[in-house]
Amino acid sequence: MKITYFDHSSTTPVDKKVLKEMLPYFSDDFGNASSLHSLGRMAAKAVEKSRVCVANFLNCSSDEIIFTSGSTESNNIVIKGIIKALDGKKKHIITSAIEHDSILEPYADLKKQGIEVTYIPVKGNGVVDIESLKKAIKKETILVSIMYANNEVGSIQPIAEIGKLLSKINHKIYFHTDATQAVNALPCDVKKLGVDYLSLSGHKIYGPKGVGALFVKSGSPLKALQLGGHQEKNLRSGTYNVPGIVGLGRAVELVEKDREKNNKKIDKLRKILIEKVLKNIPDTVLNTDILNALPSHAHFSFMGTEGESIMLALDFKGIEVSTGSACASGSLEPSGTLLAMGIKPETAHGSIRFSLGKENTIEDVDRVIKYLPGIISKFRKMNPLYKK
Ligand SMILES: Cc1ncc(COP(=O)(O)O)c(C=O)c1O
């Protein structure tokens, strides 16, 4: 069966150009980048070349890049590593209500340890409320972590504006952004964004899984969570994932080169998808504010339905999407992001996220429109509470 893939927010296929670059480092050039012999030095050279690519992409120095296993690790290292480094000081940290669990869970953990946490609300379009952020800042605040773009509805956060705001506060507040979802579509110049730390991940940008990077502005506090191998200036011990790191370096180069072209193409398809879904399926809410969102995202709630059933029915037709509710974890709790946007739980339950990628075509959109209206109508007929 032909697979129609609309779940690029979850992961992307590795670009063939990226794969080609990676392949030698699995076999012929398999050295450990920490070894001093020639095979090791060759691997180390490849790691350093990739570090320069990532640094160029972020407009920073290559000394400011740490390779990790992905954004979950980058986020954990930053949040816990700063607190560890600033041990003994009275602390208050700020984040938003719509962050990924790899931010929310470390924050929750720190809260249990007695650190004060403020969660900034978002507006109805999924964009953080800057006024609430301003009010939340106090003299004990040491860290603000706000994602660059949301993974569910795709809302883009005003990172540069927050960076400016924090730079004017008369004590240092470190600023981290989780740029995992933004990297494909948005410029990631850390100087223009005004961030001290930035997380990104290979597999969201047509690179490999299990590799990511963390930008740490020179002089910013950070203490390692993982000890042992002394790699990455002692900040992230563990044998280098050389093929992964090489793939990440190539992936960011391609993102930069093709960003404008891909954004245009994806946005055009996304608009057609939205128009056709809203035209063909009544009683549907679009939760993505396309004026303030990544070009890839189209997040819908279909009233009187349940997202997981729709996702499975589409999967049966070879169309891969993601559900907006947290049913994948076995919980029937609706998504925290949607609730934070003021969407009612019963609306949030019937949600589906389409996240488009550079290889999608108009035929893919047509396949959705061929099957989705019938699927929604069938589920609504089965729901005695749905009357329309
Ligand atoms: C916003 C955001 N942050 C962090 C992550 C975790 O990234 P990784 O899979 O590289 O650990 C994801 C993954 O979906 C994400 O969307």
mmCIF file with all atom_site columns, N, CA, C and O and ligand atoms in Angstrom, residues 8-11 68-75 98-103 147-152 178-182 199-204 208-213 297 353, ligand 1:
data_model
loop_
_atom_site.group_PDB
_atom_site.id
_atom_site.type_symbol
_atom_site.label_atom_id
_atom_site.label_alt_id
_atom_site.label_comp_id
_atom_site.label_asym_id
_atom_site.label_entity_id
_atom_site.label_seq_id
_atom_site.pdbx_PDB_ins_code
_atom_site.Cartn_x
_atom_site.Cartn_y
_atom_site.Cartn_z
_atom_site.occupancy
_atom_site.B_iso_or_equiv
_atom_site.pdbx_formal_charge
_atom_site.auth_seq_id
_atom_site.auth_comp_id
_atom_site.auth_asym_id
_atom_site.auth_atom_id
_atom_site.pdbx_PDB_model_num
ATOM   1   N N  . HIS A 1 8   ? 5.381  14.736 9.819  1.00 0.00 ? 8   HIS A N  1
ATOM   2   C CA . HIS A 1 8   ? 6.772  15.199 9.850  1.00 0.00 ? 8   HIS A CA 1
ATOM   3   C C  . HIS A 1 8   ? 7.183  15.832 11.169 1.00 0.00 ? 8   HIS A C  1
ATOM   4   O O  . HIS A 1 8   ? 8.369  15.980 11.442 1.00 0.00 ? 8   HIS A O  1
ATOM   5   N N  . SER A 1 9   ? 6.196  16.196 11.979 1.00 0.00 ? 9   SER A N  1
ATOM   6   C CA . SER A 1 9   ? 6.524  16.734 13.297 1.00 0.00 ? 9   SER A CA 1
ATOM   7   C C  . SER A 1 9   ? 7.034  15.626 14.208 1.00 0.00 ? 9   SER A C  1
ATOM   8   O O  . SER A 1 9   ? 7.774  15.890 15.157 1.00 0.00 ? 9   SER A O  1
ATOM   9   N N  . SER A 1 10  ? 6.592  14.406 13.955 1.00 0.00 ? 10  SER A N  1
ATOM   10  C CA . SER A 1 10  ? 7.068  13.271 14.757 1.00 0.00 ? 10  SER A CA 1
ATOM   11  C C  . SER A 1 10  ? 8.467  12.877 14.321 1.00 0.00 ? 10  SER A C  1
ATOM   12  O O  . SER A 1 10  ? 9.356  12.701 15.142 1.00 0.00 ? 10  SER A O  1
ATOM   13  N N  . THR A 1 11  ? 8.632  12.701 13.030 1.00 0.00 ? 11  THR A N  1
ATOM   14  C CA . THR A 1 11  ? 9.973  12.437 12.494 1.00 0.00 ? 11  THR A CA 1
ATOM   15  C C  . THR A 1 11  ? 9.934  12.606 10.983 1.00 0.00 ? 11  THR A C  1
ATOM   16  O O  . THR A 1 11  ? 8.855  12.628 10.372 1.00 0.00 ? 11  THR A O  1
ATOM   17  N N  . THR A 1 68  ? 24.566 15.987 21.218 1.00 0.00 ? 68  THR A N  1
ATOM   18  C CA . THR A 1 68  ? 23.791 15.180 22.178 1.00 0.00 ? 68  THR A CA 1
ATOM   19  C C  . THR A 1 68  ? 23.070 14.080 21.398 1.00 0.00 ? 68  THR A C  1
ATOM   20  O O  . THR A 1 68  ? 23.272 13.933 20.190 1.00 0.00 ? 68  THR A O  1
ATOM   21  N N  . SER A 1 69  ? 22.175 13.388 22.084 1.00 0.00 ? 69  SER A N  1
ATOM   22  C CA . SER A 1 69  ? 21.410 12.336 21.394 1.00 0.00 ? 69  SER A CA 1
ATOM   23  C C  . SER A 1 69  ? 20.094 12.869 20.828 1.00 0.00 ? 69  SER A C  1
ATOM   24  O O  . SER A 1 69  ? 19.304 12.110 20.273 1.00 0.00 ? 69  SER A O  1
ATOM   25  N N  . GLY A 1 70  ? 19.827 14.160 20.998 1.00 0.00 ? 70  GLY A N  1
ATOM   26  C CA . GLY A 1 70  ? 18.576 14.723 20.471 1.00 0.00 ? 70  GLY A CA 1
ATOM   27  C C  . GLY A 1 70  ? 18.071 15.805 21.406 1.00 0.00 ? 70  GLY A C  1
ATOM   28  O O  . GLY A 1 70  ? 18.724 16.156 22.402 1.00 0.00 ? 70  GLY A O  1
ATOM   29  N N  . SER A 1 71  ? 16.905 16.308 21.098 1.00 0.00 ? 71  SER A N  1
ATOM   30  C CA . SER A 1 71  ? 16.403 17.455 21.870 1.00 0.00 ? 71  SER A CA 1
ATOM   31  C C  . SER A 1 71  ? 15.984 17.087 23.290 1.00 0.00 ? 71  SER A C  1
ATOM   32  O O  . SER A 1 71  ? 16.075 17.926 24.184 1.00 0.00 ? 71  SER A O  1
ATOM   33  N N  . THR A 1 72  ? 15.519 15.867 23.502 1.00 0.00 ? 72  THR A N  1
ATOM   34  C CA . THR A 1 72  ? 15.155 15.490 24.877 1.00 0.00 ? 72  THR A CA 1
ATOM   35  C C  . THR A 1 72  ? 16.376 15.647 25.765 1.00 0.00 ? 72  THR A C  1
ATOM   36  O O  . THR A 1 72  ? 16.306 16.225 26.858 1.00 0.00 ? 72  THR A O  1
ATOM   37  N N  . GLU A 1 73  ? 17.498 15.152 25.279 1.00 0.00 ? 73  GLU A N  1
ATOM   38  C CA . GLU A 1 73  ? 18.721 15.250 26.079 1.00 0.00 ? 73  GLU A CA 1
ATOM   39  C C  . GLU A 1 73  ? 19.191 16.704 26.174 1.00 0.00 ? 73  GLU A C  1
ATOM   40  O O  . GLU A 1 73  ? 19.560 17.164 27.270 1.00 0.00 ? 73  GLU A O  1
ATOM   41  N N  . SER A 1 74  ? 19.169 17.419 25.059 1.00 0.00 ? 74  SER A N  1
ATOM   42  C CA . SER A 1 74  ? 19.606 18.825 25.093 1.00 0.00 ? 74  SER A CA 1
ATOM   43  C C  . SER A 1 74  ? 18.784 19.603 26.119 1.00 0.00 ? 74  SER A C  1
ATOM   44  O O  . SER A 1 74  ? 19.331 20.371 26.921 1.00 0.00 ? 74  SER A O  1
ATOM   45  N N  . ASN A 1 75  ? 17.471 19.394 26.105 1.00 0.00 ? 75  ASN A N  1
ATOM   46  C CA . ASN A 1 75  ? 16.597 20.130 27.034 1.00 0.00 ? 75  ASN A CA 1
ATOM   47  C C  . ASN A 1 75  ? 16.898 19.763 28.489 1.00 0.00 ? 75  ASN A C  1
ATOM   48  O O  . ASN A 1 75  ? 16.960 20.629 29.364 1.00 0.00 ? 75  ASN A O  1
ATOM   49  N N  . ILE A 1 98  ? 2.859  25.285 27.095 1.00 0.00 ? 98  ILE A N  1
ATOM   50  C CA . ILE A 1 98  ? 2.684  24.426 25.909 1.00 0.00 ? 98  ILE A CA 1
ATOM   51  C C  . ILE A 1 98  ? 3.989  23.751 25.481 1.00 0.00 ? 98  ILE A C  1
ATOM   52  O O  . ILE A 1 98  ? 4.132  23.345 24.337 1.00 0.00 ? 98  ILE A O  1
ATOM   53  N N  . GLU A 1 99  ? 4.925  23.642 26.410 1.00 0.00 ? 99  GLU A N  1
ATOM   54  C CA . GLU A 1 99  ? 6.220  23.039 26.045 1.00 0.00 ? 99  GLU A CA 1
ATOM   55  C C  . GLU A 1 99  ? 6.096  21.526 25.852 1.00 0.00 ? 99  GLU A C  1
ATOM   56  O O  . GLU A 1 99  ? 5.149  20.881 26.330 1.00 0.00 ? 99  GLU A O  1
ATOM   57  N N  . HIS A 1 100 ? 7.098  20.979 25.209 1.00 0.00 ? 100 HIS A N  1
ATOM   58  C CA . HIS A 1 100 ? 7.217  19.521 25.059 1.00 0.00 ? 100 HIS A CA 1
ATOM   59  C C  . HIS A 1 100 ? 7.498  18.916 26.435 1.00 0.00 ? 100 HIS A C  1
ATOM   60  O O  . HIS A 1 100 ? 8.058  19.574 27.313 1.00 0.00 ? 100 HIS A O  1
ATOM   61  N N  . ASP A 1 101 ? 7.147  17.645 26.601 1.00 0.00 ? 101 ASP A N  1
ATOM   62  C CA . ASP A 1 101 ? 7.379  16.986 27.895 1.00 0.00 ? 101 ASP A CA 1
ATOM   63  C C  . ASP A 1 101 ? 8.847  16.992 28.313 1.00 0.00 ? 101 ASP A C  1
ATOM   64  O O  . ASP A 1 101 ? 9.146  16.912 29.515 1.00 0.00 ? 101 ASP A O  1
ATOM   65  N N  . SER A 1 102 ? 9.758  17.070 27.348 1.00 0.00 ? 102 SER A N  1
ATOM   66  C CA . SER A 1 102 ? 11.180 17.070 27.716 1.00 0.00 ? 102 SER A CA 1
ATOM   67  C C  . SER A 1 102 ? 11.596 18.392 28.358 1.00 0.00 ? 102 SER A C  1
ATOM   68  O O  . SER A 1 102 ? 12.730 18.532 28.830 1.00 0.00 ? 102 SER A O  1
ATOM   69  N N  . ILE A 1 103 ? 10.702 19.358 28.368 1.00 0.00 ? 103 ILE A N  1
ATOM   70  C CA . ILE A 1 103 ? 10.882 20.588 29.159 1.00 0.00 ? 103 ILE A CA 1
ATOM   71  C C  . ILE A 1 103 ? 10.004 20.484 30.416 1.00 0.00 ? 103 ILE A C  1
ATOM   72  O O  . ILE A 1 103 ? 10.465 20.720 31.536 1.00 0.00 ? 103 ILE A O  1
ATOM   73  N N  . MET A 1 147 ? 9.708  27.484 23.961 1.00 0.00 ? 147 MET A N  1
ATOM   74  C CA . MET A 1 147 ? 9.959  26.818 22.684 1.00 0.00 ? 147 MET A CA 1
ATOM   75  C C  . MET A 1 147 ? 9.846  27.820 21.521 1.00 0.00 ? 147 MET A C  1
ATOM   76  O O  . MET A 1 147 ? 9.095  28.797 21.612 1.00 0.00 ? 147 MET A O  1
ATOM   77  N N  . TYR A 1 148 ? 10.565 27.537 20.443 1.00 0.00 ? 148 TYR A N  1
ATOM   78  C CA . TYR A 1 148 ? 10.541 28.441 19.286 1.00 0.00 ? 148 TYR A CA 1
ATOM   79  C C  . TYR A 1 148 ? 9.244  28.238 18.483 1.00 0.00 ? 148 TYR A C  1
ATOM   80  O O  . TYR A 1 148 ? 8.631  29.197 18.016 1.00 0.00 ? 148 TYR A O  1
ATOM   81  N N  . ALA A 1 149 ? 8.842  26.970 18.350 1.00 0.00 ? 149 ALA A N  1
ATOM   82  C CA . ALA A 1 149 ? 7.556  26.697 17.682 1.00 0.00 ? 149 ALA A CA 1
ATOM   83  C C  . ALA A 1 149 ? 6.954  25.455 18.327 1.00 0.00 ? 149 ALA A C  1
ATOM   84  O O  . ALA A 1 149 ? 7.674  24.528 18.691 1.00 0.00 ? 149 ALA A O  1
ATOM   85  N N  . ASN A 1 150 ? 5.642  25.489 18.449 1.00 0.00 ? 150 ASN A N  1
ATOM   86  C CA . ASN A 1 150 ? 4.964  24.385 19.134 1.00 0.00 ? 150 ASN A CA 1
ATOM   87  C C  . ASN A 1 150 ? 4.818  23.159 18.227 1.00 0.00 ? 150 ASN A C  1
ATOM   88  O O  . ASN A 1 150 ? 4.502  23.286 17.043 1.00 0.00 ? 150 ASN A O  1
ATOM   89  N N  . ASN A 1 151 ? 4.987  21.992 18.810 1.00 0.00 ? 151 ASN A N  1
ATOM   90  C CA . ASN A 1 151 ? 4.932  20.753 18.039 1.00 0.00 ? 151 ASN A CA 1
ATOM   91  C C  . ASN A 1 151 ? 3.515  20.347 17.633 1.00 0.00 ? 151 ASN A C  1
ATOM   92  O O  . ASN A 1 151 ? 3.333  19.665 16.640 1.00 0.00 ? 151 ASN A O  1
ATOM   93  N N  . GLU A 1 152 ? 2.498  20.794 18.360 1.00 0.00 ? 152 GLU A N  1
ATOM   94  C CA . GLU A 1 152 ? 1.145  20.340 18.031 1.00 0.00 ? 152 GLU A CA 1
ATOM   95  C C  . GLU A 1 152 ? 0.451  21.246 17.011 1.00 0.00 ? 152 GLU A C  1
ATOM   96  O O  . GLU A 1 152 ? 0.065  20.799 15.940 1.00 0.00 ? 152 GLU A O  1
ATOM   97  N N  . ASP A 1 178 ? 13.755 25.793 22.907 1.00 0.00 ? 178 ASP A N  1
ATOM   98  C CA . ASP A 1 178 ? 13.706 24.474 22.289 1.00 0.00 ? 178 ASP A CA 1
ATOM   99  C C  . ASP A 1 178 ? 13.272 24.718 20.839 1.00 0.00 ? 178 ASP A C  1
ATOM   100 O O  . ASP A 1 178 ? 12.103 24.975 20.561 1.00 0.00 ? 178 ASP A O  1
ATOM   101 N N  . ALA A 1 179 ? 14.244 24.647 19.925 1.00 0.00 ? 179 ALA A N  1
ATOM   102 C CA . ALA A 1 179 ? 13.973 24.999 18.523 1.00 0.00 ? 179 ALA A CA 1
ATOM   103 C C  . ALA A 1 179 ? 13.668 23.773 17.668 1.00 0.00 ? 179 ALA A C  1
ATOM   104 O O  . ALA A 1 179 ? 13.628 23.860 16.440 1.00 0.00 ? 179 ALA A O  1
ATOM   105 N N  . THR A 1 180 ? 13.435 22.635 18.315 1.00 0.00 ? 180 THR A N  1
ATOM   106 C CA . THR A 1 180 ? 13.270 21.358 17.608 1.00 0.00 ? 180 THR A CA 1
ATOM   107 C C  . THR A 1 180 ? 12.343 21.456 16.399 1.00 0.00 ? 180 THR A C  1
ATOM   108 O O  . THR A 1 180 ? 12.667 20.968 15.324 1.00 0.00 ? 180 THR A O  1
ATOM   109 N N  . GLN A 1 181 ? 11.182 22.062 16.585 1.00 0.00 ? 181 GLN A N  1
ATOM   110 C CA . GLN A 1 181 ? 10.201 22.086 15.494 1.00 0.00 ? 181 GLN A CA 1
ATOM   111 C C  . GLN A 1 181 ? 10.421 23.248 14.534 1.00 0.00 ? 181 GLN A C  1
ATOM   112 O O  . GLN A 1 181 ? 9.904  23.244 13.428 1.00 0.00 ? 181 GLN A O  1
ATOM   113 N N  . ALA A 1 182 ? 11.184 24.222 14.976 1.00 0.00 ? 182 ALA A N  1
ATOM   114 C CA . ALA A 1 182 ? 11.314 25.457 14.188 1.00 0.00 ? 182 ALA A CA 1
ATOM   115 C C  . ALA A 1 182 ? 12.406 25.376 13.132 1.00 0.00 ? 182 ALA A C  1
ATOM   116 O O  . ALA A 1 182 ? 12.362 26.094 12.131 1.00 0.00 ? 182 ALA A O  1
ATOM   117 N N  . SER A 1 199 ? 18.181 24.188 21.720 1.00 0.00 ? 199 SER A N  1
ATOM   118 C CA . SER A 1 199 ? 18.185 22.737 21.471 1.00 0.00 ? 199 SER A CA 1
ATOM   119 C C  . SER A 1 199 ? 17.673 22.452 20.066 1.00 0.00 ? 199 SER A C  1
ATOM   120 O O  . SER A 1 199 ? 16.695 23.073 19.623 1.00 0.00 ? 199 SER A O  1
ATOM   121 N N  . LEU A 1 200 ? 18.313 21.480 19.403 1.00 0.00 ? 200 LEU A N  1
ATOM   122 C CA . LEU A 1 200 ? 17.775 21.004 18.117 1.00 0.00 ? 200 LEU A CA 1
ATOM   123 C C  . LEU A 1 200 ? 18.044 19.517 17.958 1.00 0.00 ? 200 LEU A C  1
ATOM   124 O O  . LEU A 1 200 ? 18.870 18.945 18.672 1.00 0.00 ? 200 LEU A O  1
ATOM   125 N N  . SER A 1 201 ? 17.322 18.922 16.999 1.00 0.00 ? 201 SER A N  1
ATOM   126 C CA . SER A 1 201 ? 17.350 17.468 16.852 1.00 0.00 ? 201 SER A CA 1
ATOM   127 C C  . SER A 1 201 ? 17.465 17.069 15.386 1.00 0.00 ? 201 SER A C  1
ATOM   128 O O  . SER A 1 201 ? 16.811 17.680 14.522 1.00 0.00 ? 201 SER A O  1
ATOM   129 N N  . GLY A 1 202 ? 18.255 16.031 15.102 1.00 0.00 ? 202 GLY A N  1
ATOM   130 C CA . GLY A 1 202 ? 18.491 15.619 13.716 1.00 0.00 ? 202 GLY A CA 1
ATOM   131 C C  . GLY A 1 202 ? 17.278 15.065 13.003 1.00 0.00 ? 202 GLY A C  1
ATOM   132 O O  . GLY A 1 202 ? 17.041 15.365 11.827 1.00 0.00 ? 202 GLY A O  1
ATOM   133 N N  . HIS A 1 203 ? 16.473 14.275 13.707 1.00 0.00 ? 203 HIS A N  1
ATOM   134 C CA . HIS A 1 203 ? 15.448 13.519 12.964 1.00 0.00 ? 203 HIS A CA 1
ATOM   135 C C  . HIS A 1 203 ? 14.222 14.331 12.580 1.00 0.00 ? 203 HIS A C  1
ATOM   136 O O  . HIS A 1 203 ? 13.344 13.840 11.876 1.00 0.00 ? 203 HIS A O  1
ATOM   137 N N  . LYS A 1 204 ? 14.163 15.597 13.026 1.00 0.00 ? 204 LYS A N  1
ATOM   138 C CA . LYS A 1 204 ? 13.041 16.451 12.609 1.00 0.00 ? 204 LYS A CA 1
ATOM   139 C C  . LYS A 1 204 ? 13.391 17.225 11.339 1.00 0.00 ? 204 LYS A C  1
ATOM   140 O O  . LYS A 1 204 ? 12.565 17.938 10.791 1.00 0.00 ? 204 LYS A O  1
ATOM   141 N N  . PRO A 1 208 ? 19.393 11.994 10.813 1.00 0.00 ? 208 PRO A N  1
ATOM   142 C CA . PRO A 1 208 ? 19.153 10.731 11.524 1.00 0.00 ? 208 PRO A CA 1
ATOM   143 C C  . PRO A 1 208 ? 18.559 10.910 12.924 1.00 0.00 ? 208 PRO A C  1
ATOM   144 O O  . PRO A 1 208 ? 18.642 11.987 13.507 1.00 0.00 ? 208 PRO A O  1
ATOM   145 N N  . LYS A 1 209 ? 17.990 9.827  13.429 1.00 0.00 ? 209 LYS A N  1
ATOM   146 C CA . LYS A 1 209 ? 17.500 9.797  14.812 1.00 0.00 ? 209 LYS A CA 1
ATOM   147 C C  . LYS A 1 209 ? 18.691 9.594  15.764 1.00 0.00 ? 209 LYS A C  1
ATOM   148 O O  . LYS A 1 209 ? 19.728 9.068  15.355 1.00 0.00 ? 209 LYS A O  1
ATOM   149 N N  . GLY A 1 210 ? 18.512 9.997  17.013 1.00 0.00 ? 210 GLY A N  1
ATOM   150 C CA . GLY A 1 210 ? 19.542 9.739  18.023 1.00 0.00 ? 210 GLY A CA 1
ATOM   151 C C  . GLY A 1 210 ? 20.704 10.704 17.985 1.00 0.00 ? 210 GLY A C  1
ATOM   152 O O  . GLY A 1 210 ? 21.779 10.403 18.510 1.00 0.00 ? 210 GLY A O  1
ATOM   153 N N  . VAL A 1 211 ? 20.504 11.857 17.359 1.00 0.00 ? 211 VAL A N  1
ATOM   154 C CA . VAL A 1 211 ? 21.554 12.879 17.399 1.00 0.00 ? 211 VAL A CA 1
ATOM   155 C C  . VAL A 1 211 ? 20.901 14.260 17.456 1.00 0.00 ? 211 VAL A C  1
ATOM   156 O O  . VAL A 1 211 ? 19.837 14.489 16.890 1.00 0.00 ? 211 VAL A O  1
ATOM   157 N N  . GLY A 1 212 ? 21.543 15.133 18.177 1.00 0.00 ? 212 GLY A N  1
ATOM   158 C CA . GLY A 1 212 ? 21.026 16.499 18.289 1.00 0.00 ? 212 GLY A CA 1
ATOM   159 C C  . GLY A 1 212 ? 22.165 17.400 18.713 1.00 0.00 ? 212 GLY A C  1
ATOM   160 O O  . GLY A 1 212 ? 23.323 16.972 18.796 1.00 0.00 ? 212 GLY A O  1
ATOM   161 N N  . ALA A 1 213 ? 21.830 18.639 18.960 1.00 0.00 ? 213 ALA A N  1
ATOM   162 C CA . ALA A 1 213 ? 22.864 19.579 19.402 1.00 0.00 ? 213 ALA A CA 1
ATOM   163 C C  . ALA A 1 213 ? 22.284 20.545 20.420 1.00 0.00 ? 213 ALA A C  1
ATOM   164 O O  . ALA A 1 213 ? 21.064 20.736 20.490 1.00 0.00 ? 213 ALA A O  1
ATOM   165 N N  . HIS A 1 297 ? 2.175  22.968 9.580  1.00 0.00 ? 297 HIS A N  1
ATOM   166 C CA . HIS A 1 297 ? 1.152  22.446 10.485 1.00 0.00 ? 297 HIS A CA 1
ATOM   167 C C  . HIS A 1 297 ? -0.282 22.800 10.098 1.00 0.00 ? 297 HIS A C  1
ATOM   168 O O  . HIS A 1 297 ? -0.563 23.941 9.736  1.00 0.00 ? 297 HIS A O  1
ATOM   169 N N  . ARG A 1 353 ? -3.476 16.157 13.961 1.00 0.00 ? 353 ARG A N  1
ATOM   170 C CA . ARG A 1 353 ? -2.442 17.055 13.444 1.00 0.00 ? 353 ARG A CA 1
ATOM   171 C C  . ARG A 1 353 ? -1.899 16.508 12.120 1.00 0.00 ? 353 ARG A C  1
ATOM   172 O O  . ARG A 1 353 ? -1.453 15.357 12.060 1.00 0.00 ? 353 ARG A O  1
HETATM 173 C C1 . LIG B 2 .   ? 9.258  20.592 20.623 1.00 0.00 ? 1   LIG B C1 1
HETATM 174 C C2 . LIG B 2 .   ? 9.984  19.307 20.840 1.00 0.00 ? 1   LIG B C2 1
HETATM 175 N N1 . LIG B 2 .   ? 10.975 19.257 21.743 1.00 0.00 ? 1   LIG B N1 1
HETATM 176 C C3 . LIG B 2 .   ? 11.675 18.134 21.980 1.00 0.00 ? 1   LIG B C3 1
HETATM 177 C C4 . LIG B 2 .   ? 11.394 16.966 21.294 1.00 0.00 ? 1   LIG B C4 1
HETATM 178 C C5 . LIG B 2 .   ? 12.214 15.736 21.564 1.00 0.00 ? 1   LIG B C5 1
HETATM 179 O O1 . LIG B 2 .   ? 13.137 15.560 20.540 1.00 0.00 ? 1   LIG B O1 1
HETATM 180 P P1 . LIG B 2 .   ? 13.997 14.219 20.372 1.00 0.00 ? 1   LIG B P1 1
HETATM 181 O O2 . LIG B 2 .   ? 13.089 13.240 19.707 1.00 0.00 ? 1   LIG B O2 1
HETATM 182 O O3 . LIG B 2 .   ? 15.152 14.622 19.529 1.00 0.00 ? 1   LIG B O3 1
HETATM 183 O O4 . LIG B 2 .   ? 14.415 13.775 21.724 1.00 0.00 ? 1   LIG B O4 1
HETATM 184 C C6 . LIG B 2 .   ? 10.363 16.963 20.342 1.00 0.00 ? 1   LIG B C6 1
HETATM 185 C C7 . LIG B 2 .   ? 9.985  15.721 19.657 1.00 0.00 ? 1   LIG B C7 1
HETATM 186 O O5 . LIG B 2 .   ? 8.892  15.570 19.162 1.00 0.00 ? 1   LIG B O5 1
HETATM 187 C C8 . LIG B 2 .   ? 9.641  18.169 20.107 1.00 0.00 ? 1   LIG B C8 1
HETATM 188 O O6 . LIG B 2 .   ? 8.664  18.225 19.217 1.00 0.00 ? 1   LIG B O6 1
#
